[in-house]
Short mmCIF file of C-alpha atoms in Angstrom, two decimals:
data_model
loop_
_atom_site.label_atom_id
_atom_site.label_comp_id
_atom_site.label_asym_id
_atom_site.label_seq_id
_atom_site.Cartn_x
_atom_site.Cartn_y
_atom_site.Cartn_z
CA MET A 2 144.89 50.46 153.68
CA VAL A 3 146.39 47.29 152.17
CA ILE A 4 145.62 45.45 155.41
CA ASN A 5 142.00 46.67 155.30
CA TYR A 6 141.59 45.45 151.71
CA PHE A 7 143.11 42.10 152.68
CA CYS A 8 140.72 41.76 155.65
CA LEU A 9 137.76 42.64 153.42
CA PHE A 10 138.85 40.06 150.83
CA PHE A 11 139.34 37.39 153.52
CA LEU A 12 135.92 38.14 155.04
CA SER A 13 134.23 37.96 151.61
CA PHE A 14 135.98 34.69 150.86
CA SER A 15 134.94 33.26 154.23
CA LEU A 16 131.30 34.21 153.68
CA LEU A 17 131.40 32.73 150.17
CA ALA A 18 132.87 29.49 151.52
CA LYS A 19 130.00 29.18 153.99
CA ASP A 20 127.56 29.21 151.07
CA LYS A 21 128.95 25.91 149.77
CA PRO A 22 128.88 22.46 151.37
CA GLU A 23 132.14 20.96 152.49
CA ILE A 24 132.94 17.76 150.59
CA ILE A 25 135.97 16.01 152.05
CA SER A 26 138.27 14.47 149.47
CA LEU A 27 139.32 11.01 150.61
CA LYS A 28 142.21 11.31 148.17
CA GLN A 29 143.61 14.20 150.19
CA ILE A 30 143.25 12.73 153.68
CA SER A 31 144.16 9.15 152.73
CA PRO A 32 145.47 8.50 149.18
CA LYS A 33 145.92 4.82 150.05
CA LEU A 34 142.26 4.36 151.03
CA ASN A 35 141.10 6.39 148.04
CA SER A 36 142.97 4.26 145.49
CA ALA A 37 142.03 1.00 147.24
CA HIS A 38 138.29 1.75 147.21
CA SER A 39 137.83 3.95 144.14
CA SER A 40 135.64 1.45 142.29
CA SER A 41 133.39 -0.13 144.90
CA LEU A 42 132.98 -0.22 148.68
CA ASN A 43 132.29 -3.15 150.97
CA ASN A 44 131.58 -3.47 154.70
CA ASN A 45 135.26 -3.55 155.67
CA SER A 46 136.28 -0.63 153.46
CA VAL A 47 133.44 1.53 154.81
CA LEU A 48 134.64 0.81 158.36
CA GLU A 49 138.16 1.82 157.33
CA ILE A 50 136.86 5.11 155.87
CA ILE A 51 134.79 5.86 158.99
CA GLY A 52 137.92 5.23 161.07
CA GLU A 53 139.88 7.70 158.94
CA LEU A 54 137.13 10.33 159.30
CA LEU A 55 137.06 9.82 163.07
CA LYS A 56 140.85 10.03 163.31
CA ASN A 57 140.85 13.32 161.40
CA LYS A 58 138.03 14.77 163.59
CA TYR A 59 135.53 15.10 160.76
CA LEU A 60 132.93 13.45 162.99
CA ASP A 61 131.93 14.47 166.50
CA LEU A 62 130.71 11.45 168.46
CA PRO A 63 130.84 10.44 172.14
CA SER A 64 134.45 9.73 173.13
CA PRO A 65 134.12 5.90 173.37
CA LEU A 66 133.15 5.82 169.68
CA MET A 67 136.09 8.08 168.79
CA ASP A 68 138.57 5.59 170.24
CA MET A 69 140.28 3.99 167.25
CA ASP A 70 141.40 0.99 169.32
CA ASN A 71 137.74 -0.01 169.84
CA ILE A 72 136.36 0.67 166.39
CA ASP A 73 135.93 -3.02 165.49
CA SER A 74 133.95 -3.75 168.64
CA CYS A 75 131.96 -0.49 168.75
CA LEU A 76 130.96 0.03 165.11
CA LYS A 77 129.45 -2.35 162.57
CA VAL A 78 128.73 -1.85 158.86
CA ARG A 79 126.13 -3.65 156.74
CA ALA A 80 125.42 -3.23 153.03
CA LEU A 81 121.72 -2.53 152.38
CA SER A 82 119.74 -4.32 149.69
CA ALA A 83 118.78 -2.78 146.37
CA SER A 84 115.11 -2.78 147.46
CA LEU A 85 115.91 0.08 149.88
CA LYS A 86 117.61 2.26 147.31
CA GLY A 87 116.01 5.33 145.83
CA VAL A 88 116.19 6.33 142.18
CA HIS A 89 119.38 8.35 142.69
CA SER A 90 121.12 6.05 145.18
CA GLY A 91 124.27 4.14 144.37
CA GLN A 92 125.84 2.04 147.11
CA LEU A 93 124.03 2.13 150.45
CA PHE A 94 125.28 1.05 153.89
CA SER A 95 123.92 0.98 157.44
CA ILE A 96 126.38 1.87 160.22
CA SER A 97 125.48 0.77 163.75
CA TYR A 98 127.08 1.33 167.15
CA ASN A 99 127.33 -0.99 170.12
CA GLN A 100 125.31 0.43 173.01
CA ALA A 101 127.63 -1.33 175.48
CA CYS A 102 130.48 0.95 174.33
CA LEU A 103 128.56 3.97 175.66
CA VAL A 104 126.63 2.77 178.71
CA GLY A 105 128.02 -0.70 179.43
CA GLY A 106 125.85 -3.76 179.90
CA GLU A 107 124.88 -6.22 177.21
CA ILE A 108 125.77 -5.83 173.54
CA ILE A 109 122.93 -4.14 171.66
CA TRP A 110 123.50 -2.75 168.18
CA ARG A 111 121.68 0.50 167.45
CA PRO A 112 121.55 2.54 164.19
CA LEU A 113 124.05 5.38 163.86
CA TYR A 114 124.38 6.44 160.20
CA ILE A 115 123.29 5.65 156.69
CA LEU A 116 126.11 6.00 154.17
CA LYS A 117 124.57 6.86 150.82
CA GLU A 118 126.25 7.24 147.46
CA THR A 119 124.35 9.78 145.38
CA THR A 120 124.34 9.42 141.60
CA LYS A 121 123.27 13.08 141.35
CA GLY A 122 126.73 14.10 142.54
CA PRO A 123 127.23 17.54 144.13
CA ALA A 124 123.67 18.63 143.22
CA GLU A 125 122.06 16.53 145.95
CA ILE A 126 124.71 17.53 148.47
CA LYS A 127 124.08 21.21 147.68
CA ASN A 128 120.38 20.70 148.32
CA LEU A 129 121.09 19.01 151.65
CA PHE A 130 123.32 21.95 152.54
CA ARG A 131 120.61 24.46 151.59
CA VAL A 132 118.10 22.66 153.80
CA LYS A 133 120.50 22.64 156.76
CA GLN A 134 121.30 26.36 156.28
CA SER A 135 117.61 27.29 156.00
CA ILE A 136 115.12 27.89 158.81
CA LEU A 137 114.68 24.10 158.89
CA GLY A 138 118.19 23.94 160.33
CA GLU A 139 116.81 24.91 163.73
CA LYS A 140 115.35 21.40 163.86
CA ARG A 141 118.80 19.83 163.63
CA ILE A 142 120.02 17.86 166.63
CA SER A 143 123.69 16.82 166.61
CA THR A 144 124.41 13.12 166.33
CA LYS A 145 126.19 13.20 169.70
CA GLN A 146 123.08 14.66 171.33
CA LEU A 147 120.84 12.16 169.54
CA LEU A 148 122.90 9.33 171.02
CA GLN A 149 122.64 10.84 174.48
CA GLU A 150 118.85 11.18 174.12
CA SER A 151 118.30 7.77 172.57
CA TYR A 152 117.42 6.27 175.96
CA SER A 153 114.92 9.02 176.80
CA SER A 154 111.18 8.35 176.79
CA LYS A 155 110.45 12.02 176.12
CA ASN A 156 107.77 12.50 173.48
CA ASN A 157 108.29 15.07 170.70
CA SER A 158 105.01 16.54 169.50
CA GLU A 159 106.53 17.71 166.19
CA ALA A 160 108.00 15.34 163.66
CA LEU A 161 111.80 15.29 163.88
CA ILE A 162 114.08 15.74 160.87
CA SER A 163 117.30 13.82 160.31
CA PHE A 164 120.17 15.75 158.72
CA ASP A 165 123.49 15.01 157.07
CA ASP A 166 126.67 14.98 159.16
CA MET A 167 129.28 15.20 156.42
CA HIS A 168 130.09 14.34 152.80
CA PHE A 169 133.16 12.89 151.12
CA SER A 170 134.29 12.03 147.62
CA ILE A 171 136.34 9.18 146.18
CA THR A 172 138.23 9.93 142.97
CA ASN A 173 139.84 7.72 140.38
CA LYS A 174 141.20 8.62 136.95
CA SER A 175 137.83 8.66 135.20
CA GLN A 176 135.26 9.74 137.77
CA THR A 177 134.46 11.15 141.20
CA ARG A 178 131.92 9.42 143.41
CA TYR A 179 130.05 11.30 146.14
CA PHE A 180 128.91 9.94 149.49
CA SER A 181 126.82 11.42 152.31
CA LEU A 182 126.84 10.31 155.93
CA LEU A 183 123.24 10.74 157.07
CA GLN A 184 121.79 10.61 160.55
CA THR A 185 119.52 7.65 161.16
CA ALA A 186 116.15 7.84 162.87
CA LYS A 187 114.78 6.28 166.01
CA GLY A 188 112.46 3.34 165.54
CA ARG A 189 111.63 1.65 162.24
CA SER A 190 110.44 2.78 158.84
CA LEU A 191 106.71 2.96 158.25
CA HIS A 192 107.33 0.66 155.28
CA SER A 193 108.78 -2.15 157.43
CA ILE A 194 106.00 -1.75 160.02
CA LEU A 195 103.34 -2.00 157.32
CA VAL A 196 104.99 -5.11 155.85
CA GLU A 197 104.95 -6.73 159.30
CA PHE A 198 101.32 -5.72 159.89
CA GLY A 199 100.25 -7.09 156.51
CA ASN A 200 101.93 -10.42 157.25
CA HIS A 201 100.27 -10.52 160.69
CA ILE A 202 96.69 -9.88 159.58
CA GLU A 203 97.06 -12.38 156.76
CA MET A 204 96.91 -15.06 159.48
CA LEU A 205 93.77 -13.59 161.09
CA ASP A 206 90.13 -13.98 160.20
CA THR A 207 88.76 -10.69 158.81
CA THR A 208 86.41 -10.38 161.80
CA GLN A 209 89.38 -10.58 164.20
CA ILE A 210 91.51 -7.82 162.71
CA GLU A 211 89.74 -4.78 164.18
CA ASN A 212 89.84 -6.25 167.69
CA SER A 213 93.50 -7.22 167.56
CA PRO A 214 96.20 -5.34 169.55
CA ALA A 215 98.22 -5.02 166.33
CA TYR A 216 95.37 -3.10 164.68
CA ARG A 217 94.97 -0.75 167.66
CA ASN A 218 98.72 -0.12 167.64
CA MET A 219 98.54 0.72 163.94
CA GLN A 220 95.67 3.14 164.55
CA HIS A 221 97.73 4.90 167.20
CA MET A 222 100.76 5.06 164.90
CA PHE A 223 98.75 6.56 162.03
CA TYR A 224 97.27 9.13 164.43
CA ARG A 225 100.76 10.04 165.71
CA ILE A 226 102.12 10.40 162.16
CA GLY A 227 99.27 12.72 161.26
CA PHE A 228 99.61 14.74 164.48
CA ALA A 229 103.42 15.10 164.39
CA THR A 230 103.47 15.96 160.67
CA SER A 231 100.79 18.59 161.20
CA LYS A 232 102.73 20.17 164.08
CA LEU A 233 105.84 20.36 161.89
CA HIS A 234 103.87 21.93 159.03
CA GLN A 235 102.33 24.46 161.42
CA LYS A 236 105.76 25.44 162.77
CA PHE A 237 106.85 26.76 159.37
CA SER A 238 103.48 27.86 157.95
CA GLN A 239 102.69 31.38 156.82
CA HIS A 240 99.63 33.01 155.32
CA SER A 241 99.53 35.47 152.44
CA LEU A 242 96.75 37.57 150.91
CA GLU A 243 96.20 34.77 148.38
CA ASP A 244 95.50 32.16 151.06
CA HIS A 245 91.85 31.59 151.86
CA GLY A 246 92.16 28.50 154.03
CA ILE A 247 93.27 27.68 157.55
CA MET A 248 96.50 25.89 156.66
CA GLY A 249 98.34 28.51 154.63
CA LYS A 250 101.62 27.57 152.94
CA THR A 251 104.55 25.83 154.55
CA LEU A 252 107.73 23.86 153.92
CA ILE A 253 106.90 20.34 152.80
CA HIS A 254 109.08 17.26 152.54
CA GLY A 255 108.22 16.57 148.91
CA ASP A 256 109.11 12.86 148.93
CA PHE A 257 106.77 11.77 151.69
CA HIS A 258 106.51 7.99 151.44
CA ALA A 259 106.69 5.10 153.88
CA GLN A 260 110.44 4.50 153.59
CA ASN A 261 111.15 8.13 154.51
CA ILE A 262 109.00 8.11 157.67
CA PHE A 263 110.28 6.45 160.86
CA TYR A 264 108.23 5.68 163.94
CA ALA A 265 109.49 4.85 167.44
CA THR A 266 106.96 2.68 169.28
CA GLU A 267 108.45 3.38 172.72
CA ASN A 268 107.51 7.08 172.73
CA GLY A 269 105.58 7.73 169.51
CA ASP A 270 108.29 9.88 167.91
CA VAL A 271 108.03 10.45 164.16
CA THR A 272 111.20 11.24 162.17
CA LEU A 273 111.58 12.20 158.51
CA ILE A 274 114.65 11.12 156.55
CA ASP A 275 116.01 11.68 153.01
CA ASN A 276 115.26 15.38 153.22
CA GLU A 277 116.99 16.69 150.10
CA THR A 278 113.58 17.36 148.51
CA TYR A 279 112.82 19.96 151.18
CA ALA A 280 115.07 22.24 149.10
CA MET A 281 112.33 22.56 146.47
CA SER A 282 109.85 24.03 148.93
CA LEU A 283 112.33 26.64 150.21
CA LYS A 284 111.42 28.66 147.11
CA HIS A 285 107.89 27.40 146.54
CA LYS A 286 105.96 26.79 149.73
CA SER A 287 102.65 24.98 149.47
CA SER A 288 99.89 23.54 151.61
CA GLY A 289 101.22 21.00 154.09
CA ILE A 290 98.43 18.63 153.15
CA ASN A 291 100.35 17.94 149.90
CA ASP A 292 102.72 15.73 151.90
CA VAL A 293 99.76 13.79 153.29
CA ILE A 294 98.17 13.42 149.85
CA ASP A 295 101.46 12.10 148.45
CA LEU A 296 101.71 9.55 151.25
CA TYR A 297 98.14 8.39 150.62
CA LEU A 298 98.37 8.33 146.84
CA LEU A 299 101.76 6.64 146.60
CA HIS A 300 100.58 3.80 148.82
CA SER A 301 97.04 3.44 147.48
CA THR A 302 97.43 3.27 143.71
CA LYS A 303 100.10 2.96 141.04
CA THR A 304 101.50 6.23 139.68
CA PHE A 305 104.38 7.08 137.37
CA ALA A 306 106.63 7.12 140.45
CA HIS A 307 106.19 3.36 140.92
CA TYR A 308 107.88 2.63 137.59
CA PHE A 309 111.05 4.34 138.82
CA ALA A 310 110.89 3.36 142.51
CA LYS A 311 110.05 -0.33 142.82
CA GLN A 312 110.40 -0.13 146.60
CA ILE A 313 107.19 1.90 146.97
CA PHE A 314 104.33 -0.48 147.91
CA THR A 315 100.59 0.08 147.67
CA ASN A 316 98.28 -1.14 150.43
CA ALA A 317 97.55 -4.20 148.29
CA ASP A 318 101.30 -4.94 148.14
CA PHE A 319 101.39 -4.72 151.93
CA GLY A 320 98.49 -7.19 152.14
CA ILE A 321 96.12 -4.61 153.69
CA ASN A 322 92.61 -4.43 152.22
CA ASP A 323 90.88 -1.13 151.46
CA GLN A 324 88.57 -1.26 154.45
CA ILE A 325 91.38 -1.59 157.01
CA TRP A 326 93.59 0.77 155.04
CA HIS A 327 91.04 3.59 155.09
CA GLN A 328 90.18 3.04 158.73
CA LEU A 329 93.85 3.58 159.53
CA TRP A 330 93.92 6.65 157.32
CA GLN A 331 90.93 8.11 159.13
CA GLN A 332 93.13 8.20 162.23
CA LEU A 333 95.95 9.95 160.37
CA VAL A 334 93.61 12.68 159.13
CA ILE A 335 92.06 13.10 162.60
CA GLY A 336 95.56 13.36 164.10
CA TYR A 337 96.50 16.00 161.51
CA ILE A 338 93.42 18.07 162.35
CA GLU A 339 93.58 17.68 166.14
CA ALA A 340 97.17 18.95 166.09
CA TYR A 341 95.52 22.32 165.37
CA ASP A 342 94.60 22.34 169.03
CA HIS A 343 94.20 26.13 169.10
CA LEU A 344 91.11 25.83 166.87
CA SER A 345 87.56 25.45 168.12
CA ALA A 346 85.60 22.29 167.31
CA GLN A 347 83.76 24.18 164.56
CA GLN A 348 87.02 25.48 163.07
CA GLN A 349 88.46 21.96 163.07
CA MET A 350 85.45 20.81 161.06
CA SER A 351 86.14 23.64 158.59
CA LEU A 352 89.73 22.42 158.37
CA LEU A 353 88.41 18.94 157.56
CA ASP A 354 86.43 20.42 154.65
CA GLU A 355 89.57 22.20 153.44
CA ILE A 356 91.58 18.97 153.56
CA ALA A 357 88.80 17.09 151.73
CA ARG A 358 88.90 19.65 148.90
CA GLU A 359 92.68 19.36 148.62
CA PHE A 360 92.46 15.56 148.53
CA LYS A 361 89.93 15.73 145.70
CA LYS A 362 92.32 17.92 143.71
CA GLY A 363 95.28 15.69 144.52
CA LEU A 364 93.52 12.57 143.28
CA SER A 365 92.59 14.14 139.94
CA ASN A 366 94.68 13.84 136.79
CA ARG A 367 94.22 17.47 135.79
CA TRP A 368 98.00 17.98 135.58
CA LEU A 369 98.08 15.69 132.54
CA LEU A 370 96.23 18.43 130.64
CA HIS A 371 99.00 20.96 131.31
CA PRO A 372 102.07 21.31 129.10
CA TYR A 373 105.18 20.07 130.91
CA THR A 374 106.61 23.59 131.04
CA LYS A 375 103.62 24.77 133.09
CA ILE A 376 104.21 22.24 135.85
CA LYS A 377 106.37 24.48 138.01
CA ASP A 378 106.67 22.04 140.87
CA GLN A 379 108.04 18.65 139.82
CA ARG A 380 106.85 17.13 143.08
CA LYS A 381 103.42 16.95 141.44
CA LEU A 382 104.72 14.69 138.69
CA LYS A 383 104.79 11.71 141.03
CA ARG A 384 100.99 11.94 141.32
CA LEU A 385 100.38 11.43 137.63
CA GLY A 386 99.16 8.17 136.18
CA PRO A 387 95.64 7.54 134.90
CA SER A 388 93.97 4.43 136.28
CA LYS A 389 90.55 3.06 137.19
CA ARG A 390 91.88 2.65 140.70
CA ARG A 391 92.49 6.40 141.05
CA ILE A 392 89.00 7.19 139.77
CA HIS A 393 87.53 4.67 142.24
CA LEU A 394 89.42 6.26 145.15
CA ARG A 395 88.39 9.76 144.14
CA LYS A 396 84.73 8.76 144.02
CA ASN A 397 84.96 7.30 147.51
CA MET A 398 86.63 10.34 149.08
CA LYS A 399 83.26 11.88 149.96
CA LYS A 400 82.33 8.75 151.91
CA PHE A 401 85.78 8.61 153.51
CA PHE A 402 85.67 12.19 154.82
CA ALA A 403 82.06 11.75 155.97
CA SER A 404 83.31 8.88 158.17
CA VAL A 405 86.12 11.09 159.52
CA SER A 406 83.55 13.77 160.33
CA GLU A 407 81.39 11.26 162.22
CA LEU A 408 84.36 10.05 164.26
CA MET A 409 85.34 13.61 165.15
CA VAL A 410 81.78 14.47 166.23
CA GLN A 411 81.64 11.35 168.38
CA GLU A 412 84.96 12.26 169.99
CA GLN A 413 83.87 15.86 170.63
CA GLN A 414 80.62 14.65 172.23
CA HIS A 415 82.56 12.20 174.38
CA TYR A 416 84.64 15.03 175.83
#
């Protein structure tokens, strides 16, 4: 009987432990490293910590990267600038691996991890854990597998999701600092691609832009982002008796901006990073088009979010005028709709009307009229911010969606 009670207690404790994220204490595995780097990290100290984590088997990577004798030649650390940091980010580092260590040949450095210090402490780590333990966890690909597939040209129709690999803490007498080792994404951030495109078209005559290869590549990228995001939303969507539209409710990213979206030009893969905000939609699902509206709004006009996140650019900041900007966005919306490839042409047009209605709501400032306590979903706060620019965009939405409709009709007639 005593043994049975002990087994029951042990089982209960084990199940309880699985409900909490594991945060490795650097103080416990290496007191020397903990005390040496308790105040601030640099490139060398991060490499030392990664080495300690590898040595203690907290990371599972291909064997050449686990070899401590080769760590200096196979891994490289670089501190990232403040312009890349989010509101709740402390120190931020990029960790790369040398491709030659895995497959031989010339030295090519490829992204491996982002090391992020979170100023929200365990709260953010708990959210990351909840996301990984949820149904979204089925989208997780191990870092070892990601490295093995990095040379594949296979196209993923759904947007991929990067996850966290592990977390550790550094403690001194007065405080504990928390760090997360996050998987990186293939390709480049949408933000960096838009910066490059803006710089490129600045050198072109306005009549040359739409005929340039760079513009056509951007159209394809926007289409792929819309298509892959839509497929991901559809994967987790569900309808209830309250839903009257085609989309239903799904799990949304909640912080869908250009620095959190990565695009790989070689195969068109789209990957979402910084996924802690998914935790909010685990309880409160909503229309997937909310992610798309956030992406549009955050990069088309100033909102309250821009006062806290200086790294979020509008299309004007990128050097892209409204005409080009909205032509690119037409492709994103078309991609989002055409990903519903089980719908008839008529049903896809109905979906376009549904999206147009949601956009009109998203560009309004009606939430300013609500008491703060009635705004159940704080993701909507980032949309607030009265401006003439917002009113101008809202007035032009009818024209915008009419153009999308014309393009879709032309495409349907072509096929």
